[in-house]
Coordinates of C-alpha atoms and ligand atoms in Angstrom, one line a residue:
M179 CA -0.1 0.3 -0.5
S180 CA 1.3 3.4 -1.1
K181 CA 0.6 6.4 0.7
F182 CA 1.4 10.2 0.6
V183 CA 3.0 12.1 2.9
I184 CA 2.2 16.5 2.7
N185 CA 3.2 19.0 4.5
G186 CA 0.8 22.3 3.5
G187 CA 1.1 25.8 3.9
V188 CA 3.2 26.2 1.2
K189 CA 2.2 28.4 -1.7
L190 CA 1.1 26.9 -5.2
N191 CA 2.8 28.6 -8.0
G192 CA 2.8 28.3 -11.8
E193 CA 1.6 25.6 -14.4
I194 CA -0.5 22.8 -14.5
A195 CA -2.3 20.7 -17.2
V196 CA -4.6 18.7 -17.7
K197 CA -4.8 15.2 -18.2
G198 CA -8.0 13.6 -20.6
A199 CA -11.0 13.0 -19.4
K200 CA -11.5 9.8 -17.5
N201 CA -15.7 9.8 -17.9
A202 CA -14.9 10.2 -21.4
A203 CA -12.3 7.7 -22.2
L204 CA -14.0 4.7 -20.4
K205 CA -16.9 5.5 -22.5
I206 CA -14.9 5.2 -25.7
L207 CA -12.9 2.6 -24.9
A208 CA -16.4 0.8 -24.0
A209 CA -17.6 1.8 -27.8
S210 CA -14.8 0.5 -29.4
L211 CA -15.9 -3.1 -28.6
L212 CA -18.7 -2.2 -31.2
T213 CA -16.3 -2.4 -34.1
K214 CA -13.8 -5.2 -35.2
E215 CA -11.6 -2.9 -36.5
E216 CA -9.5 -0.2 -34.4
V217 CA -9.9 2.9 -32.0
V218 CA -7.0 4.9 -31.7
I219 CA -7.9 6.7 -29.0
K220 CA -5.6 9.6 -28.4
N221 CA -4.9 12.0 -25.2
C222 CA -6.4 9.1 -23.1
P223 CA -5.8 9.2 -19.2
N224 CA -3.1 6.9 -17.8
I225 CA -4.9 6.4 -14.3
E226 CA -5.9 2.9 -12.6
E227 CA -9.7 2.9 -13.8
V228 CA -8.6 2.9 -17.2
N229 CA -5.9 0.3 -17.4
R230 CA -8.1 -2.1 -15.3
L231 CA -10.8 -1.5 -17.6
L232 CA -8.1 -2.1 -21.0
D233 CA -7.4 -5.8 -18.1
L234 CA -11.6 -6.4 -18.6
M235 CA -11.3 -5.9 -22.2
Q236 CA -8.5 -7.8 -22.5
A237 CA -10.0 -10.8 -20.9
V238 CA -12.6 -10.7 -23.2
G239 CA -10.2 -10.3 -26.6
T240 CA -9.3 -7.1 -26.7
K241 CA -5.3 -6.2 -28.1
Y242 CA -4.6 -3.2 -27.0
R243 CA -1.0 -0.9 -26.8
R244 CA -0.3 2.7 -25.3
E245 CA 2.6 4.7 -26.5
G246 CA 2.6 7.8 -24.4
E247 CA -0.3 9.3 -24.3
T248 CA -2.3 7.3 -27.2
V249 CA -3.9 4.0 -27.1
Y250 CA -4.5 1.5 -29.7
V251 CA -7.5 -1.6 -29.3
Q252 CA -8.9 -3.8 -31.4
T253 CA -11.4 -6.1 -30.1
P254 CA -11.7 -8.6 -34.0
E255 CA -13.3 -11.4 -31.7
V256 CA -14.7 -11.6 -28.3
N257 CA -14.6 -14.8 -25.5
L258 CA -16.6 -14.2 -22.8
D259 CA -15.4 -17.6 -20.7
N260 CA -12.2 -15.4 -19.4
L261 CA -14.1 -13.0 -17.9
D262 CA -12.6 -12.8 -14.3
P263 CA -15.9 -12.3 -11.7
D264 CA -13.4 -10.5 -9.1
L265 CA -12.2 -8.3 -11.7
V266 CA -15.9 -7.1 -12.7
R267 CA -16.8 -6.9 -9.6
K268 CA -13.9 -4.4 -8.5
I269 CA -14.3 -2.1 -11.0
R270 CA -17.7 -0.5 -11.1
V271 CA -17.5 0.7 -14.6
S272 CA -17.5 -2.9 -16.0
V273 CA -20.9 -2.2 -16.2
L274 CA -20.6 -0.4 -19.5
L275 CA -19.2 -3.2 -21.2
V276 CA -22.9 -4.7 -20.9
G277 CA -24.5 -2.7 -24.1
P278 CA -21.2 -3.8 -26.5
L279 CA -20.6 -7.3 -25.3
L280 CA -24.6 -7.4 -25.9
V281 CA -24.6 -6.5 -29.2
R282 CA -21.3 -8.3 -30.7
T283 CA -22.1 -11.2 -28.3
G284 CA -26.3 -12.1 -27.6
Q285 CA -25.0 -12.3 -24.2
V286 CA -23.3 -11.1 -21.4
K287 CA -23.3 -12.6 -17.9
L288 CA -22.2 -9.4 -15.1
P289 CA -21.4 -10.3 -11.3
H290 CA -23.2 -8.3 -9.4
P291 CA -21.2 -5.2 -9.4
G292 CA -22.7 -3.9 -5.6
G293 CA -22.4 -0.1 -4.2
C294 CA -19.2 1.6 -3.2
A295 CA -17.9 4.2 -0.9
I296 CA -20.2 7.2 -2.6
G297 CA -23.8 5.3 -2.3
K298 CA -25.7 2.2 -3.4
R299 CA -25.5 2.6 -6.7
P300 CA -29.0 0.0 -8.2
I301 CA -28.7 -0.6 -11.7
D302 CA -32.4 -1.2 -12.2
L303 CA -31.6 2.0 -14.8
F304 CA -29.7 -0.5 -17.4
V305 CA -31.6 -3.3 -16.6
D306 CA -35.3 -1.2 -17.9
G307 CA -33.4 -0.3 -20.6
Y308 CA -32.3 -3.3 -22.2
K309 CA -35.0 -5.5 -21.8
K310 CA -36.7 -1.9 -23.9
F311 CA -34.7 -3.0 -26.9
G312 CA -35.9 -6.9 -26.8
A313 CA -33.2 -8.5 -24.3
E314 CA -34.0 -11.0 -21.6
V315 CA -32.8 -10.1 -18.2
K316 CA -32.3 -12.7 -15.8
E317 CA -30.8 -12.8 -12.5
D318 CA -29.4 -14.8 -10.2
E319 CA -27.6 -15.2 -7.0
D320 CA -24.5 -13.9 -8.0
A321 CA -25.1 -11.8 -11.3
Y322 CA -27.3 -10.5 -14.4
I323 CA -28.0 -12.5 -17.6
F324 CA -28.6 -10.1 -20.4
K325 CA -29.5 -12.5 -23.8
A326 CA -30.6 -10.8 -27.1
K327 CA -31.9 -14.0 -28.8
K328 CA -32.2 -11.5 -31.9
Q329 CA -31.1 -8.4 -32.8
L330 CA -32.2 -5.5 -30.1
T331 CA -34.7 -3.5 -31.8
G332 CA -34.6 0.4 -31.3
M333 CA -37.2 1.9 -28.7
T334 CA -38.2 4.9 -26.8
Y335 CA -36.8 5.2 -23.2
I336 CA -38.1 7.5 -21.3
F337 CA -35.6 8.8 -18.3
P338 CA -36.8 8.2 -14.8
K339 CA -34.5 9.4 -14.0
I340 CA -31.5 11.2 -15.6
S341 CA -27.9 8.8 -15.2
V342 CA -24.6 9.4 -16.6
T343 CA -23.8 6.0 -17.6
V344 CA -27.2 4.4 -18.5
T345 CA -27.4 7.5 -21.0
E346 CA -23.9 6.4 -22.4
S347 CA -24.5 2.5 -22.8
L348 CA -28.5 3.0 -23.8
M349 CA -26.3 5.3 -26.6
M350 CA -24.1 2.9 -27.3
T351 CA -25.8 -0.2 -27.9
A352 CA -28.7 1.3 -30.2
T353 CA -26.2 2.6 -32.6
L354 CA -26.2 -0.9 -33.9
A355 CA -29.9 -2.0 -33.1
Q356 CA -32.4 -2.6 -36.0
G357 CA -34.2 0.8 -36.3
T358 CA -34.8 4.3 -34.3
T359 CA -34.0 4.5 -30.7
V360 CA -35.3 7.7 -29.0
L361 CA -33.6 8.4 -25.4
K362 CA -35.8 11.3 -23.1
N363 CA -34.7 13.2 -20.1
A364 CA -31.0 11.7 -20.6
A365 CA -28.2 13.4 -19.6
C366 CA -26.1 16.0 -21.2
E367 CA -22.6 16.3 -19.0
P368 CA -19.9 17.0 -21.5
E369 CA -19.0 13.4 -21.9
I370 CA -22.6 12.2 -23.5
P371 CA -22.2 14.2 -27.5
A372 CA -17.8 13.6 -26.5
L373 CA -19.3 10.0 -27.1
A374 CA -21.8 10.9 -29.8
E375 CA -19.2 12.3 -31.2
F376 CA -16.7 9.8 -31.9
L377 CA -19.4 7.0 -32.1
N378 CA -20.3 9.2 -34.6
R379 CA -16.7 9.3 -36.4
V380 CA -17.2 5.6 -36.4
G381 CA -20.3 5.6 -38.6
A382 CA -23.5 5.9 -36.1
K383 CA -25.8 8.0 -36.7
I384 CA -26.9 10.2 -33.2
S385 CA -28.6 13.6 -33.0
G386 CA -29.4 15.5 -30.1
A387 CA -26.5 14.5 -27.2
G388 CA -25.6 17.3 -25.7
T389 CA -29.2 18.0 -25.0
H390 CA -32.4 15.7 -23.1
T391 CA -33.3 14.4 -26.3
I392 CA -31.0 12.0 -28.2
I393 CA -31.9 10.1 -31.2
I394 CA -30.2 7.1 -32.8
E395 CA -30.8 5.5 -36.1
G396 CA -29.6 2.1 -35.6
V397 CA -26.5 0.9 -38.6
S398 CA -25.2 -2.6 -39.4
E399 CA -22.0 -2.2 -38.9
L400 CA -19.2 0.7 -37.2
S401 CA -16.1 1.4 -38.7
G402 CA -13.2 1.9 -36.7
G403 CA -11.3 5.9 -36.3
T404 CA -9.5 8.2 -34.3
Y405 CA -10.5 10.5 -31.5
D406 CA -9.2 12.7 -28.8
V407 CA -10.7 12.5 -25.6
I408 CA -11.5 16.2 -24.3
P409 CA -10.2 17.6 -21.0
D410 CA -11.3 16.6 -17.6
R411 CA -13.3 18.9 -16.1
V412 CA -13.5 17.0 -12.9
E413 CA -10.1 17.3 -12.9
A414 CA -9.6 21.1 -14.2
G415 CA -12.3 22.4 -11.6
S416 CA -10.1 20.8 -8.6
F417 CA -7.1 22.3 -9.7
A418 CA -9.5 25.8 -10.4
I419 CA -10.6 25.2 -6.3
L420 CA -6.9 24.6 -4.9
G421 CA -5.6 27.5 -7.0
A422 CA -8.4 29.3 -4.7
L423 CA -7.3 27.4 -1.9
A424 CA -4.1 27.3 -2.0
G425 CA -2.6 29.3 -4.9
E426 CA -0.9 32.6 -5.4
D427 CA -1.3 32.5 -9.1
L428 CA -2.0 29.3 -10.5
K429 CA -2.6 28.6 -13.4
V430 CA -4.8 25.9 -15.0
T431 CA -4.2 24.6 -18.5
N432 CA -4.9 22.2 -21.5
C433 CA -8.4 22.6 -19.9
R434 CA -12.1 23.7 -21.6
P435 CA -13.3 26.7 -19.1
D436 CA -16.8 26.2 -20.8
H437 CA -17.1 22.8 -19.3
L438 CA -17.2 24.6 -15.6
D439 CA -19.2 28.4 -16.1
V440 CA -21.2 26.8 -12.8
L441 CA -17.9 26.9 -10.4
W442 CA -17.1 30.1 -12.5
A443 CA -20.3 31.8 -11.7
M444 CA -19.6 30.5 -7.6
F445 CA -16.0 31.9 -7.8
D446 CA -17.7 35.7 -9.0
K447 CA -19.9 35.8 -5.7
M448 CA -17.1 34.2 -3.1
G449 CA -15.2 36.7 -4.3
V450 CA -12.1 33.9 -6.0
K451 CA -9.8 36.5 -8.4
Y452 CA -9.8 34.2 -11.6
Q453 CA -8.8 35.2 -15.6
L454 CA -10.6 32.9 -18.2
G455 CA -9.0 32.0 -21.6
E456 CA -10.4 29.7 -23.7
D457 CA -8.2 26.3 -23.3
Y458 CA -7.1 27.7 -19.5
V459 CA -7.8 29.5 -16.2
Q460 CA -5.7 30.8 -14.1
I461 CA -6.6 31.7 -10.6
F462 CA -5.4 34.7 -8.5
G463 CA -5.0 33.1 -4.5
G464 CA -5.3 35.4 -1.4
G465 CA -7.9 37.6 -0.3
N466 CA -11.3 36.9 2.0
L467 CA -13.7 34.6 0.7
Q468 CA -17.3 34.8 1.6
A469 CA -19.1 31.3 2.6
I470 CA -22.1 29.8 -0.3
D471 CA -24.4 27.5 -0.3
V472 CA -23.7 24.9 -2.6
Q473 CA -26.2 21.8 -4.2
T474 CA -25.3 19.5 -6.9
H475 CA -27.3 18.6 -10.0
E476 CA -26.7 17.2 -13.4
Y477 CA -24.9 19.3 -15.8
P478 CA -25.4 22.4 -16.7
G479 CA -25.5 22.0 -12.6
F480 CA -22.6 21.9 -10.1
P481 CA -21.2 18.6 -10.3
T482 CA -20.8 15.7 -7.5
D483 CA -17.0 14.9 -8.3
L484 CA -16.5 18.9 -7.4
Q485 CA -18.6 18.8 -4.4
A486 CA -15.7 17.0 -2.4
P487 CA -13.2 19.7 -3.1
F488 CA -15.2 22.9 -3.3
T489 CA -16.6 21.6 0.7
V490 CA -12.5 22.0 1.7
L491 CA -12.8 25.5 0.0
L492 CA -15.9 26.6 2.0
T493 CA -13.7 25.2 5.1
Q494 CA -11.5 28.9 4.4
C495 CA -14.4 30.6 3.8
Q496 CA -16.1 33.9 6.0
G497 CA -19.5 32.3 7.4
M498 CA -22.1 29.6 7.1
S499 CA -22.3 27.6 4.4
L500 CA -24.9 24.1 3.3
V501 CA -23.6 22.0 1.1
H502 CA -26.6 20.2 -0.2
E503 CA -25.4 16.1 -2.0
T504 CA -28.6 15.3 -4.1
I505 CA -27.6 12.6 -6.8
F506 CA -25.3 10.2 -4.8
E507 CA -26.4 8.9 -0.9
G508 CA -22.9 8.2 0.5
R509 CA -20.8 11.6 -0.8
L510 CA -20.6 13.6 2.7
F511 CA -18.9 11.0 5.0
Y512 CA -15.8 12.3 4.0
T513 CA -16.3 15.7 6.2
D514 CA -16.1 13.7 9.3
M515 CA -12.1 13.2 8.3
L516 CA -11.7 17.6 7.7
S517 CA -13.8 18.2 11.3
Q518 CA -11.2 16.2 12.7
M519 CA -8.5 18.3 10.9
G520 CA -10.1 21.3 12.6
A521 CA -12.9 22.3 10.6
Q522 CA -16.6 23.6 11.9
I523 CA -18.5 20.9 10.5
I524 CA -22.1 19.2 11.0
M525 CA -24.1 16.7 9.2
C526 CA -27.6 17.1 9.3
D527 CA -28.3 14.5 7.4
P528 CA -26.5 11.9 4.2
H529 CA -27.6 15.1 2.4
R530 CA -26.5 17.7 4.1
V531 CA -23.7 19.5 5.9
I532 CA -23.6 22.8 7.3
I533 CA -19.5 24.2 7.4
N534 CA -18.4 27.6 9.5
G535 CA -15.7 29.3 8.9
P536 CA -12.6 29.8 8.4
T537 CA -11.1 27.0 11.1
A538 CA -7.4 26.6 10.9
L539 CA -6.9 22.6 9.4
S540 CA -3.9 20.5 11.2
G541 CA -2.4 17.7 9.0
R542 CA -3.6 14.1 10.6
K543 CA -3.4 10.5 9.3
L544 CA -6.3 10.1 6.9
T545 CA -7.5 7.2 4.3
S546 CA -8.7 8.2 1.2
P547 CA -12.5 6.7 1.3
D548 CA -12.6 7.4 -2.5
L549 CA -11.3 9.1 -5.2
R550 CA -13.1 12.6 -5.2
A551 CA -12.9 12.2 -1.2
G552 CA -9.6 11.2 -1.6
F553 CA -7.7 14.2 -3.8
A554 CA -10.5 16.6 -1.6
M555 CA -8.1 14.9 1.2
V556 CA -5.1 16.0 -0.8
L557 CA -6.2 19.6 -0.9
A558 CA -7.5 19.5 2.4
A559 CA -3.7 18.9 3.1
L560 CA -1.8 21.5 1.9
V561 CA -3.4 24.2 3.9
A562 CA -3.6 22.5 7.0
E563 CA -0.5 22.9 9.8
G564 CA 1.8 20.3 9.9
Q565 CA 1.9 16.6 8.5
T566 CA -0.7 14.9 7.3
E567 CA -0.3 11.4 6.0
I568 CA -2.9 9.6 2.9
D569 CA -3.4 5.8 2.3
N570 CA -5.2 3.9 0.4
I571 CA -4.1 6.2 -2.4
Y572 CA -5.4 3.4 -5.0
Q573 CA -8.7 5.3 -4.9
I574 CA -6.4 8.3 -5.9
D575 CA -4.8 6.9 -8.6
R576 CA -7.9 5.7 -10.7
G577 CA -8.6 9.0 -11.3
Y578 CA -5.5 11.4 -11.3
E579 CA -2.3 10.5 -13.6
S580 CA 0.6 10.9 -11.3
I581 CA -0.8 13.6 -9.5
E582 CA 2.2 14.3 -6.4
K583 CA 4.6 15.3 -9.5
R584 CA 2.3 17.6 -11.4
L585 CA 1.6 18.9 -7.2
Q586 CA 5.4 18.9 -7.4
A587 CA 6.1 21.1 -10.2
V588 CA 3.6 23.8 -8.7
G589 CA 5.3 24.0 -5.5
A590 CA 3.5 21.6 -3.2
N591 CA 5.0 19.8 -1.0
I592 CA 3.9 16.0 -1.5
K593 CA 5.7 12.2 -1.8
R594 CA 4.6 9.2 -2.5
I595 CA 6.2 6.4 -0.3
V596 CA 5.7 3.0 -1.4
E597 CA 5.6 0.9 1.3
Ligands
EPU135 N1 -28.7 5.3 -10.3 C1 -30.0 4.5 -10.4 N2 -30.3 3.3 -11.6 C2 -29.1 2.7 -12.1 C3 -28.3 3.9 -12.2 C4 -28.3 4.8 -11.8 O1 -30.9 4.6 -10.1 O2 -29.4 2.0 -12.9 C5 -28.8 6.4 -10.1 C6 -27.3 6.2 -9.0 O3 -27.2 5.9 -8.2 C7 -27.6 8.1 -8.6 C8 -28.1 8.7 -9.7 O4 -28.5 8.0 -10.4 O5 -28.2 7.9 -7.2 C9 -27.2 9.5 -10.6 O6 -25.9 7.7 -11.3 P1 -25.3 8.0 -13.1 O7 -26.0 6.9 -13.5 O8 -25.8 9.8 -13.6 O9 -23.8 8.2 -11.9 P2 -22.8 7.0 -12.7 O10 -23.3 7.2 -14.2 O11 -22.4 5.8 -12.4 C10 -20.8 8.8 -13.6 C11 -19.6 8.9 -13.3 C12 -19.8 9.3 -11.4 C13 -20.3 10.9 -11.2 C14 -21.6 10.8 -11.9 C15 -22.7 11.9 -11.7 C16 -18.1 7.5 -15.0 C17 -17.9 6.5 -14.9 N3 -19.3 8.1 -13.4 O12 -21.4 8.1 -12.6 O13 -18.4 9.9 -11.8 O14 -20.2 11.7 -9.9 O15 -22.4 10.1 -13.3 O16 -22.1 13.1 -12.7 O17 -18.7 8.8 -15.7 C18 -15.8 9.6 -10.4 O18 -15.5 10.4 -11.4 O19 -15.5 10.2 -9.4 C19 -17.4 9.6 -10.4 C20 -18.1 9.0 -9.7

């Protein structure tokens, strides 16, 4: 097990570049299973989550190689016999493979993916969607079994609740279904039009991605192609928050500021000084920041994935803030660790905390509970007095590539200890 040792209180300066979006790269990888031809994915982050999904894909027949930021994948044949249930269970995004594998092979067994630190994470909407395409879905003690006796047929699906991965999964599956599929009340996160752009490039016919209604006309096959992954908006937002917390003059480059409009609106109200360019944001730290209430919401609302880093920032703002996490039911428990560091936080219920700031934080021994809360612990440690040790950093490596090296380059005192 590795850990980070961080000495806080250092002001950060310089440039930090954003990598390709985890939550876009994973979907393009899964979608590559829809074709036998080669798919070239540029700007593909070298992170645990991507590499573990590649392990799973390799087990079903994908051949891949990485050259720097570019990953070449090709799946000429699919063989589901080698799918390791333990690996499937370990990576929640394995659920993304169901649609493409169902189209390719007509039958997929998915071990129950289970919940994780941020919530129960049911898969009922996936099941509903595949049934509407005409698949049979059975559940036994260990797994879901999806069967398509004939070619799936286009359908209209109205999401009772907005879901990012279900929107993406049904969109991928619909590309090779017979006839037209209409997805209503679909998610609009930027990763969805990105996936649609890739799929259209390899022969799909999708319109409306990025709005709440997506129309997919089925085609008979998809070809290979090349795609450049969009910058990671969560990483960009996390670095911008870091700039507000611990920066003097921190420039976050290679990003899409237009994917984070809601964060800039919040910064305006709080008094954070920043400058936006087409592909960068420069944050000027310091000054008294004002507390603000925040409620997570589907895009273009405030992203749940930025809630934990933003909460750390709120501990350093003047006044009282309410953080309302509406998407996941387990995504505020990490605030207990911020309280141990000296923050004044009251948990009202699993979805709401009240923060009174500003309070000085002090270094502690911490455990990273999940990816985003883990990165929030890094932010807290960087403003805390003294030393913080964070273990279980595999969780952070799942989504942030070589994070300690990139933070060191802007002046942070952070070390990885490999034990
Ligand atoms: N939900 C259901 N039934 C389903 C599917 C989802 O009830 O069948 C619920 C979820 O439990 C949740 C809500 O719907 O309460 C919304 O979840 P959604 O399905 O949109 O989340 P996701 O697709 O599983 C993606 C990202 C998450 C991000 C959320 C919300 C990927 C791989 N993951 O998850 O990213 O928080 O959308 O924006 O794209 C992360 O990167 O750390 C991360 C967790």
